[in-house]
Amino acid sequence: MTIADTHPNMQSAPQGAKEIGDAWTKMVARRRLYTGIGLIILLVAFVSSVRFADESNAGHFFERLPHLFDFVSWLIPKDWADVYRALFDLPSPNGANGAGGEEFNFPLGRVYVWGDFYIPEYFELMIVTINIALVSTIVGFVFAVPLAFFAARNLSPSHPIRLIAKRIMELLRAFPEIVIAGLFSAILSIGPIAAIIAVGLHTIGALGKLFYEVIENIDMKPDEGMRAVGASWTERVRFAALPQVLPNFMSYALLRLEINVRASTIIGAVGGGGIGEELKLAISRGFGAKTMALMLLLFATIIVVDQFSAWLRRRLVGEHAFLLQH
């Protein structure tokens, strides 16, 4: 008598494995078929939409495609030294005796601080943009923290409060900053105040969502201990939850600061002040040297902000948190 005779189920094991293999092969083939059909449908929809857009466009996209880089060529400076002069508000020989007009009036933008000492115009505008982003991030952080604790499933005082807090954050981040800035510019007139309100409101919604997701993943044992000794909800948040989440909160806030610098630049194009407004004017008027100077300054500023925030995150969260990711 063999082992197979005493265990009849073992004889059917190879047959069962074969059926599983066949079922797996059929499932993979069916998924590949569905994927192929989906890609074909997507391709047909894309081609149809492009053709419709081309026919609806007065200039016809494909006919104008060879001229795509014509606009870029208008912004190439005739004298690359003017980029440096525009950046630091230095006189340009190309605009001598008023021949260059507004395109080369670099010294007129100087912001004099004391005597002959001045801040170049574009640096001053960049400082305004950074201030808008910084104030908006601080305002967003201050309001997002309590909303996040109200919205967190594991720490919210009550279900209705949780729903209200989540709906508020969803509403605040539902509209792009530029839409909110346009609304407040019409109410408060153009300027940095409208930009701060727009970016700050969106930051509250965006940071609030990130924060309450962090809160919902904390270790609840400290909270249980605080609850056992009769601590209030505020004390539980302050001593049990906040120490666990504060490093992540700061990390997200610094990341949001980087995003807000870019957002503040875009909002400047609709009257929010700062460097974005001047960049829009330079591009629309075809001032190549000024456009290149502004883009260079903006690029350098974003690099500096990114590197500084990365360094500060490492100091706040700890180097070990970054080493564990590699």
Short mmCIF file of C-alpha atoms in Angstrom, two decimals:
data_model
loop_
_atom_site.label_atom_id
_atom_site.label_comp_id
_atom_site.label_asym_id
_atom_site.label_seq_id
_atom_site.Cartn_x
_atom_site.Cartn_y
_atom_site.Cartn_z
CA MET A 1 0.00 0.00 0.00
CA THR A 2 1.37 3.40 -1.00
CA ILE A 3 0.98 6.79 0.62
CA ALA A 4 -1.31 7.83 -2.25
CA ASP A 5 -3.61 4.90 -1.43
CA THR A 6 -3.93 5.98 2.20
CA HIS A 7 -4.37 9.68 1.21
CA PRO A 8 -6.71 9.82 -1.82
CA ASN A 9 -6.68 13.63 -1.81
CA MET A 10 -3.04 13.61 -2.87
CA GLN A 11 -3.98 12.00 -6.20
CA SER A 12 -6.17 15.00 -7.07
CA ALA A 13 -3.53 17.57 -6.07
CA PRO A 14 -1.81 17.72 -9.50
CA GLN A 15 -5.19 17.98 -11.18
CA GLY A 16 -6.18 20.87 -8.88
CA ALA A 17 -2.89 22.67 -9.56
CA LYS A 18 -3.47 22.32 -13.31
CA GLU A 19 -6.96 23.83 -12.98
CA ILE A 20 -5.56 26.74 -10.97
CA GLY A 21 -2.88 27.31 -13.61
CA ASP A 22 -5.43 27.23 -16.42
CA ALA A 23 -7.69 29.66 -14.55
CA TRP A 24 -4.75 32.01 -13.96
CA THR A 25 -3.77 31.92 -17.65
CA LYS A 26 -7.35 32.70 -18.72
CA MET A 27 -7.58 35.57 -16.22
CA VAL A 28 -4.29 37.10 -17.44
CA ALA A 29 -5.41 36.78 -21.08
CA ARG A 30 -8.75 38.38 -20.26
CA ARG A 31 -7.07 41.29 -18.44
CA ARG A 32 -4.70 41.84 -21.35
CA LEU A 33 -7.65 41.85 -23.73
CA TYR A 34 -9.50 44.41 -21.61
CA THR A 35 -6.35 46.53 -21.35
CA GLY A 36 -5.88 46.47 -25.11
CA ILE A 37 -9.50 47.43 -25.73
CA GLY A 38 -9.22 50.25 -23.20
CA LEU A 39 -6.05 51.59 -24.84
CA ILE A 40 -7.68 51.50 -28.28
CA ILE A 41 -10.72 53.39 -26.96
CA LEU A 42 -8.44 55.93 -25.27
CA LEU A 43 -6.42 56.40 -28.47
CA VAL A 44 -9.55 56.88 -30.58
CA ALA A 45 -10.94 59.38 -28.07
CA PHE A 46 -7.64 61.29 -28.00
CA VAL A 47 -7.34 61.49 -31.79
CA SER A 48 -10.98 62.52 -32.12
CA SER A 49 -10.65 65.24 -29.48
CA VAL A 50 -7.46 66.59 -31.07
CA ARG A 51 -9.12 66.73 -34.49
CA PHE A 52 -12.17 68.45 -33.02
CA ALA A 53 -9.98 70.98 -31.20
CA ASP A 54 -7.99 71.63 -34.36
CA GLU A 55 -11.13 72.23 -36.39
CA SER A 56 -12.57 74.50 -33.68
CA ASN A 57 -9.36 76.52 -33.39
CA ALA A 58 -9.42 79.55 -35.66
CA GLY A 59 -5.68 79.24 -36.26
CA HIS A 60 -5.71 75.46 -36.75
CA PHE A 61 -3.23 73.90 -34.33
CA PHE A 62 -1.41 71.60 -36.76
CA GLU A 63 -1.02 74.32 -39.39
CA ARG A 64 0.49 76.66 -36.79
CA LEU A 65 2.70 73.98 -35.21
CA PRO A 66 5.81 74.97 -37.26
CA HIS A 67 5.55 78.45 -35.70
CA LEU A 68 5.55 77.07 -32.15
CA PHE A 69 8.94 78.54 -31.27
CA ASP A 70 8.41 81.91 -32.94
CA PHE A 71 7.18 83.44 -29.68
CA VAL A 72 10.19 82.04 -27.80
CA SER A 73 12.54 83.59 -30.36
CA TRP A 74 11.04 87.03 -29.59
CA LEU A 75 12.19 86.70 -25.99
CA ILE A 76 15.84 85.91 -26.79
CA PRO A 77 17.87 89.02 -25.85
CA LYS A 78 19.89 90.69 -28.59
CA ASP A 79 22.59 91.40 -26.01
CA TRP A 80 22.90 88.74 -23.29
CA ALA A 81 24.75 91.20 -21.07
CA ASP A 82 21.44 93.03 -20.71
CA VAL A 83 20.15 90.09 -18.66
CA TYR A 84 22.75 90.86 -15.99
CA ARG A 85 22.03 94.59 -16.27
CA ALA A 86 18.28 94.03 -15.92
CA LEU A 87 18.82 91.81 -12.89
CA PHE A 88 20.87 94.43 -11.01
CA ASP A 89 19.29 97.60 -12.48
CA LEU A 90 22.43 98.71 -14.30
CA PRO A 91 22.39 101.13 -17.27
CA SER A 92 22.40 99.50 -20.69
CA PRO A 93 24.26 100.95 -23.69
CA ASN A 94 21.44 99.62 -25.86
CA GLY A 95 19.06 102.09 -24.25
CA ALA A 96 21.34 105.12 -24.37
CA ASN A 97 19.70 108.45 -25.16
CA GLY A 98 16.29 106.87 -24.82
CA ALA A 99 16.75 104.75 -27.94
CA GLY A 100 15.67 101.56 -26.20
CA GLY A 101 12.63 103.00 -24.48
CA GLU A 102 11.02 101.04 -21.68
CA GLU A 103 12.72 97.83 -22.70
CA PHE A 104 16.08 99.05 -21.38
CA ASN A 105 15.08 101.42 -18.56
CA PHE A 106 16.69 99.16 -15.96
CA PRO A 107 17.91 101.84 -13.47
CA LEU A 108 14.40 103.31 -13.09
CA GLY A 109 13.29 100.31 -11.04
CA ARG A 110 15.84 100.77 -8.26
CA VAL A 111 14.47 100.77 -4.70
CA TYR A 112 16.75 103.15 -2.79
CA VAL A 113 17.22 102.27 0.87
CA TRP A 114 19.90 104.66 2.09
CA GLY A 115 21.76 107.23 0.03
CA ASP A 116 23.10 105.55 -3.10
CA PHE A 117 22.49 102.07 -1.72
CA TYR A 118 19.56 100.39 -3.45
CA ILE A 119 17.85 97.03 -3.82
CA PRO A 120 17.38 95.92 -7.44
CA GLU A 121 13.74 96.05 -8.46
CA TYR A 122 13.41 92.34 -9.20
CA PHE A 123 15.01 91.35 -5.90
CA GLU A 124 12.52 93.56 -4.07
CA LEU A 125 9.64 91.94 -6.00
CA MET A 126 11.03 88.50 -5.19
CA ILE A 127 11.10 89.40 -1.49
CA VAL A 128 7.42 90.42 -1.75
CA THR A 129 6.60 87.06 -3.37
CA ILE A 130 8.46 85.13 -0.66
CA ASN A 131 6.70 87.15 2.04
CA ILE A 132 3.32 86.31 0.49
CA ALA A 133 4.21 82.62 0.50
CA LEU A 134 5.61 82.74 4.05
CA VAL A 135 2.66 84.59 5.60
CA SER A 136 0.19 82.36 3.73
CA THR A 137 1.93 79.23 4.99
CA ILE A 138 1.95 80.46 8.60
CA VAL A 139 -1.75 81.39 8.43
CA GLY A 140 -2.59 78.05 6.81
CA PHE A 141 -0.60 76.11 9.43
CA VAL A 142 -2.22 77.91 12.37
CA PHE A 143 -5.76 77.16 11.18
CA ALA A 144 -5.07 73.72 9.70
CA VAL A 145 -3.78 72.21 12.96
CA PRO A 146 -7.02 72.56 15.01
CA LEU A 147 -9.16 71.64 12.00
CA ALA A 148 -7.09 68.49 11.53
CA PHE A 149 -7.65 67.36 15.12
CA PHE A 150 -11.38 68.03 14.75
CA ALA A 151 -11.44 65.98 11.52
CA ALA A 152 -9.34 63.01 12.68
CA ARG A 153 -11.47 59.91 13.21
CA ASN A 154 -9.56 58.78 16.31
CA LEU A 155 -9.52 62.15 18.14
CA SER A 156 -12.53 64.15 16.94
CA PRO A 157 -14.78 65.25 19.82
CA SER A 158 -17.93 64.19 17.94
CA HIS A 159 -19.06 62.89 14.57
CA PRO A 160 -20.91 66.09 13.50
CA ILE A 161 -17.84 68.22 14.31
CA ARG A 162 -15.69 65.83 12.29
CA LEU A 163 -17.97 66.08 9.26
CA ILE A 164 -18.11 69.88 9.45
CA ALA A 165 -14.31 70.17 9.74
CA LYS A 166 -13.75 67.88 6.76
CA ARG A 167 -16.29 69.72 4.61
CA ILE A 168 -14.65 73.07 5.45
CA MET A 169 -11.23 71.80 4.36
CA GLU A 170 -12.67 70.28 1.19
CA LEU A 171 -14.33 73.59 0.34
CA LEU A 172 -11.14 75.58 0.93
CA ARG A 173 -9.03 73.41 -1.36
CA ALA A 174 -11.71 72.89 -4.00
CA PHE A 175 -10.88 76.12 -5.86
CA PRO A 176 -7.44 76.96 -7.27
CA GLU A 177 -5.57 79.82 -5.67
CA ILE A 178 -5.75 81.90 -8.82
CA VAL A 179 -9.58 81.76 -8.80
CA ILE A 180 -9.76 82.87 -5.16
CA ALA A 181 -7.18 85.60 -5.84
CA GLY A 182 -9.26 86.92 -8.74
CA LEU A 183 -12.33 87.10 -6.49
CA PHE A 184 -10.55 88.94 -3.68
CA SER A 185 -8.73 91.23 -6.13
CA ALA A 186 -12.14 92.42 -7.29
CA ILE A 187 -13.18 93.04 -3.67
CA LEU A 188 -9.96 94.34 -2.12
CA SER A 189 -8.28 95.66 -5.28
CA ILE A 190 -5.06 94.22 -6.62
CA GLY A 191 -2.13 93.69 -4.31
CA PRO A 192 -0.44 91.24 -1.91
CA ILE A 193 -3.39 91.12 0.53
CA ALA A 194 -5.61 89.32 -1.99
CA ALA A 195 -2.76 86.93 -2.78
CA ILE A 196 -2.17 86.15 0.91
CA ILE A 197 -5.87 85.40 1.47
CA ALA A 198 -6.08 83.21 -1.64
CA VAL A 199 -2.95 81.16 -0.93
CA GLY A 200 -3.69 81.02 2.80
CA LEU A 201 -7.21 79.64 2.35
CA HIS A 202 -6.03 76.96 -0.06
CA THR A 203 -3.16 76.10 2.30
CA ILE A 204 -5.59 75.54 5.18
CA GLY A 205 -7.50 72.95 3.15
CA ALA A 206 -4.41 71.24 1.75
CA LEU A 207 -2.44 71.07 5.01
CA GLY A 208 -5.53 70.13 7.02
CA LYS A 209 -6.04 66.99 4.94
CA LEU A 210 -2.40 65.95 5.26
CA PHE A 211 -2.43 66.66 8.99
CA TYR A 212 -5.54 64.67 9.90
CA GLU A 213 -4.27 61.67 7.93
CA VAL A 214 -1.09 61.79 10.03
CA ILE A 215 -3.15 62.06 13.22
CA GLU A 216 -5.24 59.02 12.32
CA ASN A 217 -2.07 56.90 12.22
CA ILE A 218 -0.63 57.79 15.63
CA ASP A 219 -0.09 55.38 18.50
CA MET A 220 -3.23 55.62 20.67
CA LYS A 221 -1.66 54.18 23.83
CA PRO A 222 -0.60 57.60 25.20
CA ASP A 223 -4.12 58.86 24.54
CA GLU A 224 -5.59 55.89 26.42
CA GLY A 225 -3.35 56.71 29.37
CA MET A 226 -4.43 60.35 29.36
CA ARG A 227 -8.05 59.31 29.11
CA ALA A 228 -7.63 56.92 32.04
CA VAL A 229 -6.47 59.71 34.35
CA GLY A 230 -9.38 61.93 33.36
CA ALA A 231 -7.62 64.31 30.95
CA SER A 232 -9.76 66.66 28.88
CA TRP A 233 -9.84 66.54 25.09
CA THR A 234 -7.51 69.55 24.89
CA GLU A 235 -5.01 67.92 27.26
CA ARG A 236 -5.11 64.65 25.29
CA VAL A 237 -4.35 66.55 22.08
CA ARG A 238 -1.62 68.65 23.70
CA PHE A 239 0.27 65.93 25.59
CA ALA A 240 -0.59 62.63 23.85
CA ALA A 241 -1.06 63.41 20.15
CA LEU A 242 0.80 66.62 19.33
CA PRO A 243 4.30 65.41 20.33
CA GLN A 244 3.88 62.46 17.96
CA VAL A 245 2.73 64.43 14.92
CA LEU A 246 4.55 67.76 15.26
CA PRO A 247 7.68 66.70 13.29
CA ASN A 248 5.51 65.54 10.40
CA PHE A 249 3.43 68.70 10.63
CA MET A 250 6.54 70.84 10.28
CA SER A 251 7.79 68.75 7.37
CA TYR A 252 4.51 69.15 5.49
CA ALA A 253 4.42 72.88 6.28
CA LEU A 254 7.88 73.38 4.80
CA LEU A 255 6.88 71.42 1.72
CA ARG A 256 3.83 73.63 1.40
CA LEU A 257 6.05 76.71 1.66
CA GLU A 258 7.90 75.56 -1.47
CA ILE A 259 4.57 75.11 -3.28
CA ASN A 260 3.30 78.50 -2.10
CA VAL A 261 6.35 80.30 -3.52
CA ARG A 262 5.39 79.01 -6.96
CA ALA A 263 1.69 79.72 -6.38
CA SER A 264 2.44 83.29 -5.29
CA THR A 265 4.36 83.85 -8.51
CA ILE A 266 1.43 82.66 -10.61
CA ILE A 267 -1.06 84.75 -8.63
CA GLY A 268 1.08 87.82 -9.30
CA ALA A 269 0.06 87.52 -12.95
CA VAL A 270 -3.56 88.34 -12.00
CA GLY A 271 -2.68 91.34 -9.85
CA GLY A 272 -1.45 89.64 -6.70
CA GLY A 273 1.75 91.66 -6.60
CA GLY A 274 5.29 90.36 -6.45
CA ILE A 275 7.47 89.08 -9.24
CA GLY A 276 4.68 87.34 -11.16
CA GLU A 277 3.08 90.60 -12.26
CA GLU A 278 6.35 91.96 -13.64
CA LEU A 279 7.06 88.65 -15.39
CA LYS A 280 3.70 88.77 -17.13
CA LEU A 281 4.31 92.33 -18.33
CA ALA A 282 7.81 91.50 -19.59
CA ILE A 283 6.56 88.49 -21.56
CA SER A 284 3.55 90.28 -23.02
CA ARG A 285 5.71 93.18 -24.23
CA GLY A 286 8.46 90.97 -25.64
CA PHE A 287 11.20 92.34 -23.38
CA GLY A 288 13.72 89.50 -23.75
CA ALA A 289 16.38 90.69 -21.29
CA LYS A 290 13.87 91.45 -18.53
CA THR A 291 12.08 88.14 -19.07
CA MET A 292 15.30 86.14 -18.87
CA ALA A 293 16.42 88.03 -15.77
CA LEU A 294 13.12 87.37 -14.00
CA MET A 295 13.12 83.68 -14.95
CA LEU A 296 16.72 83.29 -13.79
CA LEU A 297 15.97 84.95 -10.44
CA LEU A 298 12.82 82.87 -9.96
CA PHE A 299 14.66 79.64 -10.76
CA ALA A 300 17.50 80.48 -8.36
CA THR A 301 15.03 81.43 -5.60
CA ILE A 302 13.11 78.17 -5.91
CA ILE A 303 16.37 76.19 -5.68
CA VAL A 304 17.40 78.11 -2.56
CA VAL A 305 13.98 77.65 -0.92
CA ASP A 306 13.96 73.93 -1.74
CA GLN A 307 17.45 73.39 -0.34
CA PHE A 308 16.76 75.44 2.79
CA SER A 309 13.48 73.66 3.52
CA ALA A 310 15.14 70.25 2.97
CA TRP A 311 17.91 71.21 5.42
CA LEU A 312 15.38 72.48 7.99
CA ARG A 313 13.27 69.32 7.66
CA ARG A 314 16.31 67.21 8.42
CA ARG A 315 17.03 69.31 11.49
CA LEU A 316 13.43 69.05 12.74
CA VAL A 317 12.61 65.44 11.86
CA GLY A 318 16.07 64.00 12.34
CA GLU A 319 18.68 62.59 9.97
CA HIS A 320 17.72 59.00 10.86
CA ALA A 321 14.25 59.49 9.32
CA PHE A 322 15.87 60.17 5.96
CA LEU A 323 18.46 57.38 6.24
CA LEU A 324 15.70 54.81 6.85
CA GLN A 325 14.17 55.65 3.46
CA HIS A 326 17.28 54.50 1.56
#
